[in-house]
Amino acid sequence: MNKDTIIQVSDLTKLYGETLAVDHINFEVAKGEVFGFLGPNGAGKTTTIRMLTGLSKPTDGKASILGFDINSQIAQIKKRIGVVPEISNLYDELTAFGNLLFMAQLYGVPSRERKKKAEELLKTFRLYERKDSLFRTFSRGMKRALTIAAALIHNPEILFLDEPTVGLDVVAARSLRNLISNLRQQGITIFLTTHYLEEADLLCDRVAILVEGRILAIDTPQALKAKTNKKSLEEAFMKITGLEPEVLAIEKGK
Ligand SMILES: Nc1ncnc2c1ncn2[C@@H]1O[C@H](COP(=O)(O)OP(=O)(O)O)[C@@H](O)[C@H]1O
Ligand SMILES: [Mg+2]
């Protein structure tokens, strides 16, 4: 294992009844990378994130994050990662500020630091003026931004983002991509899933292409385009997977 490896996955597998949701996948993520997991709906992206973040037990295989084993040392891992699920884990009836303070407490941020950290994140994410508004009054883009802010409250070294821009309009999606790029500048390692290939091309240092639980390719977007002799990552993806572009167009109603 390379000394810069921060996520190491070996033969990770998840079986749901007779569905092999994730089928013996192998990959490594280096510290500071933005690593993208690309695939159509049902490919196993969310299942992979859930296993890596301790929300679901692997059927087989193993993974380590920051040198800790996901099966036996998940408590140590949780302290040092942030997770942004596809459906927000924040509370509708709390204000933006209240949600951040609550998460800070949950993650064991010392009480004297909570307020300062929450205010700092609200400013970074341009939500400070709305800090006293209830979460439920926020637009989708603002909700997603605050959910990311909440995941950063304990200064995690790795951020997991499941489909960060699904359901957002073009402007909100762009602003979120900028935020993600800024996090990368700060040295945070980012693992994200998406079925928007253009987004992956803009954001990711390397991507893994996942179809039916299996990884078909892992490389930089540039290398995947060069190897397949295609101009866009979407075309490269179609060539590698043999899928039709429509499989990526299915928008989930959230
Ligand atoms: N809790 C579950 N129980 C049974 N099957 C599941 C469960 N979660 C996911 N699956 C199945 O596992 C496969 C991968 O799902 P998922 O990881 O959500 O894919 P993606 O996030 O790439 O859209 C799908 O066939 C899905 O139906
Ligand atoms: Mg998913």
Tab-separated table of C-alpha atoms and ligand atoms in Angstrom:
chain	number	residue	atom	x	y	z
A	1	MET	CA	0.000	0.000	0.000
A	2	ASN	CA	1.257	3.428	-1.008
A	3	LYS	CA	1.883	5.732	1.955
A	4	ASP	CA	-0.544	8.288	0.539
A	5	THR	CA	-3.370	5.756	0.346
A	6	ILE	CA	-6.286	6.939	2.464
A	7	ILE	CA	-8.972	4.496	1.284
A	8	GLN	CA	-8.092	0.921	0.403
A	9	VAL	CA	-10.780	-1.480	-0.808
A	10	SER	CA	-10.249	-5.216	-1.461
A	11	ASP	CA	-12.894	-7.503	-2.921
A	12	LEU	CA	-15.641	-5.537	-1.203
A	13	THR	CA	-18.961	-7.261	-1.803
A	14	LYS	CA	-22.608	-6.801	-0.830
A	15	LEU	CA	-25.297	-9.340	-1.478
A	16	TYR	CA	-28.955	-8.389	-0.881
A	17	GLY	CA	-30.904	-11.640	-1.130
A	18	GLU	CA	-30.046	-12.715	-4.651
A	19	THR	CA	-28.899	-9.272	-5.802
A	20	LEU	CA	-25.151	-8.786	-5.966
A	21	ALA	CA	-25.265	-5.043	-5.373
A	22	VAL	CA	-21.463	-4.759	-5.129
A	23	ASP	CA	-19.349	-7.539	-6.584
A	24	HIS	CA	-15.737	-7.882	-5.370
A	25	ILE	CA	-14.572	-4.349	-6.092
A	26	ASN	CA	-10.976	-3.190	-5.626
A	27	PHE	CA	-9.618	0.329	-5.618
A	28	GLU	CA	-7.485	2.810	-3.698
A	29	VAL	CA	-7.918	6.515	-3.122
A	30	ALA	CA	-4.903	8.713	-2.389
A	31	LYS	CA	-4.894	11.523	0.138
A	32	GLY	CA	-6.131	14.760	-1.420
A	33	GLU	CA	-7.788	13.151	-4.414
A	34	VAL	CA	-11.289	13.770	-5.675
A	35	PHE	CA	-12.355	10.262	-6.575
A	36	GLY	CA	-15.604	9.703	-8.464
A	37	PHE	CA	-17.762	6.617	-8.548
A	38	LEU	CA	-19.712	6.684	-11.796
A	39	GLY	CA	-22.524	4.475	-12.862
A	40	PRO	CA	-26.198	4.287	-13.763
A	41	ASN	CA	-28.898	3.948	-11.126
A	42	GLY	CA	-28.690	0.603	-9.391
A	43	ALA	CA	-24.967	0.170	-10.127
A	44	GLY	CA	-24.071	-0.108	-6.438
A	45	LYS	CA	-22.720	3.382	-5.745
A	46	THR	CA	-24.783	4.104	-2.649
A	47	THR	CA	-24.232	0.596	-1.308
A	48	THR	CA	-20.470	1.131	-1.586
A	49	ILE	CA	-20.646	4.444	0.296
A	50	ARG	CA	-22.844	2.865	2.962
A	51	MET	CA	-20.327	0.076	3.520
A	52	LEU	CA	-17.365	2.458	3.637
A	53	THR	CA	-19.099	4.707	6.159
A	54	GLY	CA	-20.336	2.002	8.504
A	55	LEU	CA	-24.028	2.054	7.569
A	56	SER	CA	-24.038	-1.395	5.985
A	57	LYS	CA	-21.960	-4.512	6.651
A	58	PRO	CA	-20.085	-6.024	3.716
A	59	THR	CA	-21.001	-9.595	2.804
A	60	ASP	CA	-17.406	-10.224	1.839
A	61	GLY	CA	-14.102	-8.441	1.324
A	62	LYS	CA	-12.594	-5.628	3.322
A	63	ALA	CA	-11.699	-1.991	3.294
A	64	SER	CA	-9.623	0.336	5.365
A	65	ILE	CA	-10.017	4.067	5.749
A	66	LEU	CA	-7.178	6.131	7.229
A	67	GLY	CA	-5.636	2.799	8.167
A	68	PHE	CA	-8.690	1.653	10.157
A	69	ASP	CA	-10.668	-1.434	9.252
A	70	ILE	CA	-14.328	-0.808	8.345
A	71	ASN	CA	-15.466	-4.018	9.998
A	72	SER	CA	-13.788	-3.629	13.367
A	73	GLN	CA	-12.793	0.033	13.770
A	74	ILE	CA	-15.723	2.010	12.456
A	75	ALA	CA	-15.902	4.283	15.525
A	76	GLN	CA	-12.387	5.610	14.824
A	77	ILE	CA	-13.301	6.089	11.176
A	78	LYS	CA	-16.537	7.980	11.877
A	79	LYS	CA	-14.689	10.628	13.879
A	80	ARG	CA	-12.540	11.454	10.895
A	81	ILE	CA	-14.939	11.326	7.947
A	82	GLY	CA	-17.913	13.398	6.861
A	83	VAL	CA	-20.870	11.852	5.053
A	84	VAL	CA	-23.415	13.628	2.867
A	85	PRO	CA	-26.221	11.209	2.075
A	86	GLU	CA	-28.399	11.648	-0.985
A	87	ILE	CA	-31.348	12.471	1.247
A	88	SER	CA	-30.390	15.062	3.840
A	89	ASN	CA	-29.925	13.907	7.420
A	90	LEU	CA	-30.711	17.375	8.811
A	91	TYR	CA	-33.824	18.424	10.728
A	92	ASP	CA	-36.642	20.386	9.083
A	93	GLU	CA	-37.723	21.961	12.358
A	94	LEU	CA	-34.290	23.240	13.349
A	95	THR	CA	-32.744	26.412	11.962
A	96	ALA	CA	-29.611	26.280	9.821
A	97	PHE	CA	-27.558	27.328	12.825
A	98	GLY	CA	-29.400	24.901	15.113
A	99	ASN	CA	-28.708	22.001	12.759
A	100	LEU	CA	-24.988	22.778	12.698
A	101	LEU	CA	-24.806	23.113	16.483
A	102	PHE	CA	-26.653	19.825	16.876
A	103	MET	CA	-24.282	18.026	14.486
A	104	ALA	CA	-21.304	19.597	16.249
A	105	GLN	CA	-22.518	18.152	19.525
A	106	LEU	CA	-23.174	14.765	17.934
A	107	TYR	CA	-19.620	14.666	16.577
A	108	GLY	CA	-18.085	15.685	19.871
A	109	VAL	CA	-16.866	19.133	18.852
A	110	PRO	CA	-15.940	20.851	22.151
A	111	SER	CA	-18.799	23.150	23.240
A	112	ARG	CA	-16.689	26.319	23.251
A	113	GLU	CA	-15.787	25.743	19.576
A	114	ARG	CA	-19.215	24.812	18.218
A	115	LYS	CA	-20.624	28.274	17.680
A	116	LYS	CA	-17.512	29.610	15.986
A	117	LYS	CA	-17.200	26.613	13.682
A	118	ALA	CA	-20.915	26.740	12.767
A	119	GLU	CA	-20.693	30.454	11.949
A	120	GLU	CA	-17.563	29.944	9.899
A	121	LEU	CA	-19.235	27.215	7.822
A	122	LEU	CA	-22.403	29.277	7.341
A	123	LYS	CA	-20.246	32.063	5.949
A	124	THR	CA	-18.208	29.763	3.692
A	125	PHE	CA	-21.383	28.247	2.306
A	126	ARG	CA	-23.035	31.687	1.933
A	127	LEU	CA	-25.892	30.815	4.251
A	128	TYR	CA	-25.066	33.153	7.106
A	129	GLU	CA	-27.913	35.585	6.372
A	130	ARG	CA	-30.327	32.664	6.636
A	131	LYS	CA	-28.800	31.149	9.755
A	132	ASP	CA	-31.995	31.592	11.780
A	133	SER	CA	-34.343	30.222	9.114
A	134	LEU	CA	-35.790	26.752	9.508
A	135	PHE	CA	-34.159	24.097	7.355
A	136	ARG	CA	-37.490	23.241	5.752
A	137	THR	CA	-37.779	26.749	4.271
A	138	PHE	CA	-34.546	26.298	2.284
A	139	SER	CA	-34.341	25.650	-1.462
A	140	ARG	CA	-32.911	22.309	-2.587
A	141	GLY	CA	-29.557	23.886	-3.349
A	142	MET	CA	-29.382	25.561	0.058
A	143	LYS	CA	-30.402	22.320	1.752
A	144	ARG	CA	-27.657	20.419	-0.020
A	145	ALA	CA	-25.108	23.113	0.826
A	146	LEU	CA	-26.075	23.086	4.515
A	147	THR	CA	-25.964	19.283	4.578
A	148	ILE	CA	-22.390	19.460	3.294
A	149	ALA	CA	-21.536	22.150	5.830
A	150	ALA	CA	-22.907	19.916	8.588
A	151	ALA	CA	-20.747	17.035	7.388
A	152	LEU	CA	-17.682	19.269	7.779
A	153	ILE	CA	-18.405	20.438	11.325
A	154	HIS	CA	-15.792	18.137	12.911
A	155	ASN	CA	-13.080	18.923	10.323
A	156	PRO	CA	-13.080	15.505	8.644
A	157	GLU	CA	-10.155	14.394	6.500
A	158	ILE	CA	-12.407	12.619	4.002
A	159	LEU	CA	-15.795	13.708	2.715
A	160	PHE	CA	-18.199	11.190	1.164
A	161	LEU	CA	-20.837	12.734	-1.098
A	162	ASP	CA	-23.621	10.649	-2.608
A	163	GLU	CA	-24.926	12.277	-5.802
A	164	PRO	CA	-24.260	15.822	-4.556
A	165	THR	CA	-26.022	17.638	-7.390
A	166	VAL	CA	-29.031	15.397	-8.078
A	167	GLY	CA	-32.222	17.424	-8.218
A	168	LEU	CA	-30.464	20.795	-8.260
A	169	ASP	CA	-30.942	23.406	-10.943
A	170	VAL	CA	-28.004	24.356	-13.151
A	171	VAL	CA	-26.981	27.366	-11.066
A	172	ALA	CA	-27.176	25.567	-7.720
A	173	ALA	CA	-25.283	22.598	-9.164
A	174	ARG	CA	-22.519	24.865	-10.420
A	175	SER	CA	-22.215	26.638	-7.106
A	176	LEU	CA	-22.008	23.286	-5.328
A	177	ARG	CA	-19.270	22.121	-7.688
A	178	ASN	CA	-17.329	25.268	-6.802
A	179	LEU	CA	-17.706	24.479	-3.127
A	180	ILE	CA	-16.422	20.959	-3.711
A	181	SER	CA	-13.433	22.312	-5.637
A	182	ASN	CA	-12.680	24.652	-2.738
A	183	LEU	CA	-12.731	21.745	-0.292
A	184	ARG	CA	-10.234	19.972	-2.482
A	185	GLN	CA	-7.978	23.042	-2.346
A	186	GLN	CA	-8.054	22.714	1.431
A	187	GLY	CA	-6.660	19.204	1.109
A	188	ILE	CA	-9.817	17.278	1.989
A	189	THR	CA	-10.043	13.940	0.206
A	190	ILE	CA	-13.373	13.586	-1.572
A	191	PHE	CA	-15.199	10.443	-2.568
A	192	LEU	CA	-18.297	11.223	-4.585
A	193	THR	CA	-20.815	9.293	-6.609
A	194	THR	CA	-22.586	10.679	-9.613
A	195	HIS	CA	-24.313	9.668	-12.785
A	196	TYR	CA	-23.553	13.041	-14.373
A	197	LEU	CA	-20.486	12.366	-16.467
A	198	GLU	CA	-19.841	15.983	-17.288
A	199	GLU	CA	-19.718	16.772	-13.598
A	200	ALA	CA	-17.290	13.933	-12.964
A	201	ASP	CA	-15.086	15.198	-15.767
A	202	LEU	CA	-15.012	18.679	-14.211
A	203	LEU	CA	-14.460	17.613	-10.626
A	204	CYS	CA	-12.635	14.315	-10.378
A	205	ASP	CA	-8.945	13.505	-10.451
A	206	ARG	CA	-9.805	9.862	-11.067
A	207	VAL	CA	-13.007	7.955	-11.621
A	208	ALA	CA	-14.166	4.362	-11.330
A	209	ILE	CA	-16.849	3.160	-13.713
A	210	LEU	CA	-19.293	0.876	-11.953
A	211	VAL	CA	-21.935	-1.236	-13.688
A	212	GLU	CA	-24.005	-3.929	-11.977
A	213	GLY	CA	-21.731	-3.925	-8.961
A	214	ARG	CA	-18.510	-4.352	-10.909
A	215	ILE	CA	-15.752	-1.879	-11.686
A	216	LEU	CA	-15.089	-1.835	-15.425
A	217	ALA	CA	-12.378	0.847	-15.457
A	218	ILE	CA	-10.480	3.161	-13.110
A	219	ASP	CA	-8.439	6.074	-14.393
A	220	THR	CA	-8.255	9.808	-14.875
A	221	PRO	CA	-11.030	11.233	-17.069
A	222	GLN	CA	-8.362	12.304	-19.574
A	223	ALA	CA	-6.891	8.793	-19.811
A	224	LEU	CA	-10.330	7.208	-20.252
A	225	LYS	CA	-11.082	9.620	-23.090
A	226	ALA	CA	-7.700	9.014	-24.695
A	227	LYS	CA	-7.960	5.209	-24.435
A	228	THR	CA	-11.388	5.145	-26.036
A	229	ASN	CA	-10.552	7.885	-28.491
A	230	LYS	CA	-13.561	9.958	-27.387
A	231	LYS	CA	-13.955	13.657	-26.739
A	232	SER	CA	-16.253	13.503	-23.737
A	233	LEU	CA	-16.232	11.329	-20.648
A	234	GLU	CA	-19.852	10.450	-21.420
A	235	GLU	CA	-18.873	8.996	-24.809
A	236	ALA	CA	-15.939	7.178	-23.229
A	237	PHE	CA	-18.304	5.768	-20.601
A	238	MET	CA	-20.702	4.499	-23.307
A	239	LYS	CA	-17.860	2.832	-25.161
A	240	ILE	CA	-16.466	1.165	-22.033
A	241	THR	CA	-19.825	-0.007	-20.699
A	242	GLY	CA	-21.678	-0.673	-23.948
A	243	LEU	CA	-24.664	1.118	-22.398
A	244	GLU	CA	-26.990	3.592	-24.101
A	245	PRO	CA	-26.891	7.268	-23.028
A	246	GLU	CA	-30.499	6.982	-21.734
A	247	VAL	CA	-29.375	4.896	-18.741
A	248	LEU	CA	-27.736	7.994	-17.295
A	249	ALA	CA	-30.697	10.258	-17.924
A	250	ILE	CA	-32.997	8.650	-15.365
A	251	GLU	CA	-33.545	11.344	-12.800
A	252	LYS	CA	-34.598	10.326	-9.362
A	253	GLY	CA	-37.572	12.227	-8.037
A	254	LYS	CA	-36.213	13.882	-4.932
B	1	LIG	N1	-31.523	-2.256	1.313
B	1	LIG	C1	-31.563	-2.915	0.163
B	1	LIG	N2	-32.217	-4.111	0.068
B	1	LIG	C2	-32.256	-4.788	-1.094
B	1	LIG	N3	-31.665	-4.401	-2.225
B	1	LIG	C3	-31.006	-3.228	-2.210
B	1	LIG	C4	-30.916	-2.428	-1.018
B	1	LIG	N4	-30.194	-1.319	-1.303
B	1	LIG	C5	-29.850	-1.423	-2.601
B	1	LIG	N5	-30.331	-2.562	-3.146
B	1	LIG	C6	-30.120	-3.015	-4.528
B	1	LIG	O1	-28.719	-3.015	-4.759
B	1	LIG	C7	-28.426	-2.545	-6.060
B	1	LIG	C8	-27.511	-1.318	-5.971
B	1	LIG	O2	-28.226	-0.232	-5.396
B	1	LIG	P1	-27.546	1.160	-5.051
B	1	LIG	O3	-26.295	0.916	-4.324
B	1	LIG	O4	-28.574	1.990	-4.397
B	1	LIG	O5	-27.208	1.723	-6.496
B	1	LIG	P2	-26.864	3.210	-6.972
B	1	LIG	O6	-26.591	4.039	-5.780
B	1	LIG	O7	-25.689	3.049	-7.869
B	1	LIG	O8	-28.071	3.704	-7.732
B	1	LIG	C9	-29.774	-2.256	-6.725
B	1	LIG	O9	-30.135	-3.408	-7.470
B	1	LIG	C10	-30.690	-2.049	-5.562
B	1	LIG	O10	-31.998	-2.376	-5.891
B	2	MG	MG	-27.448	5.814	-5.193
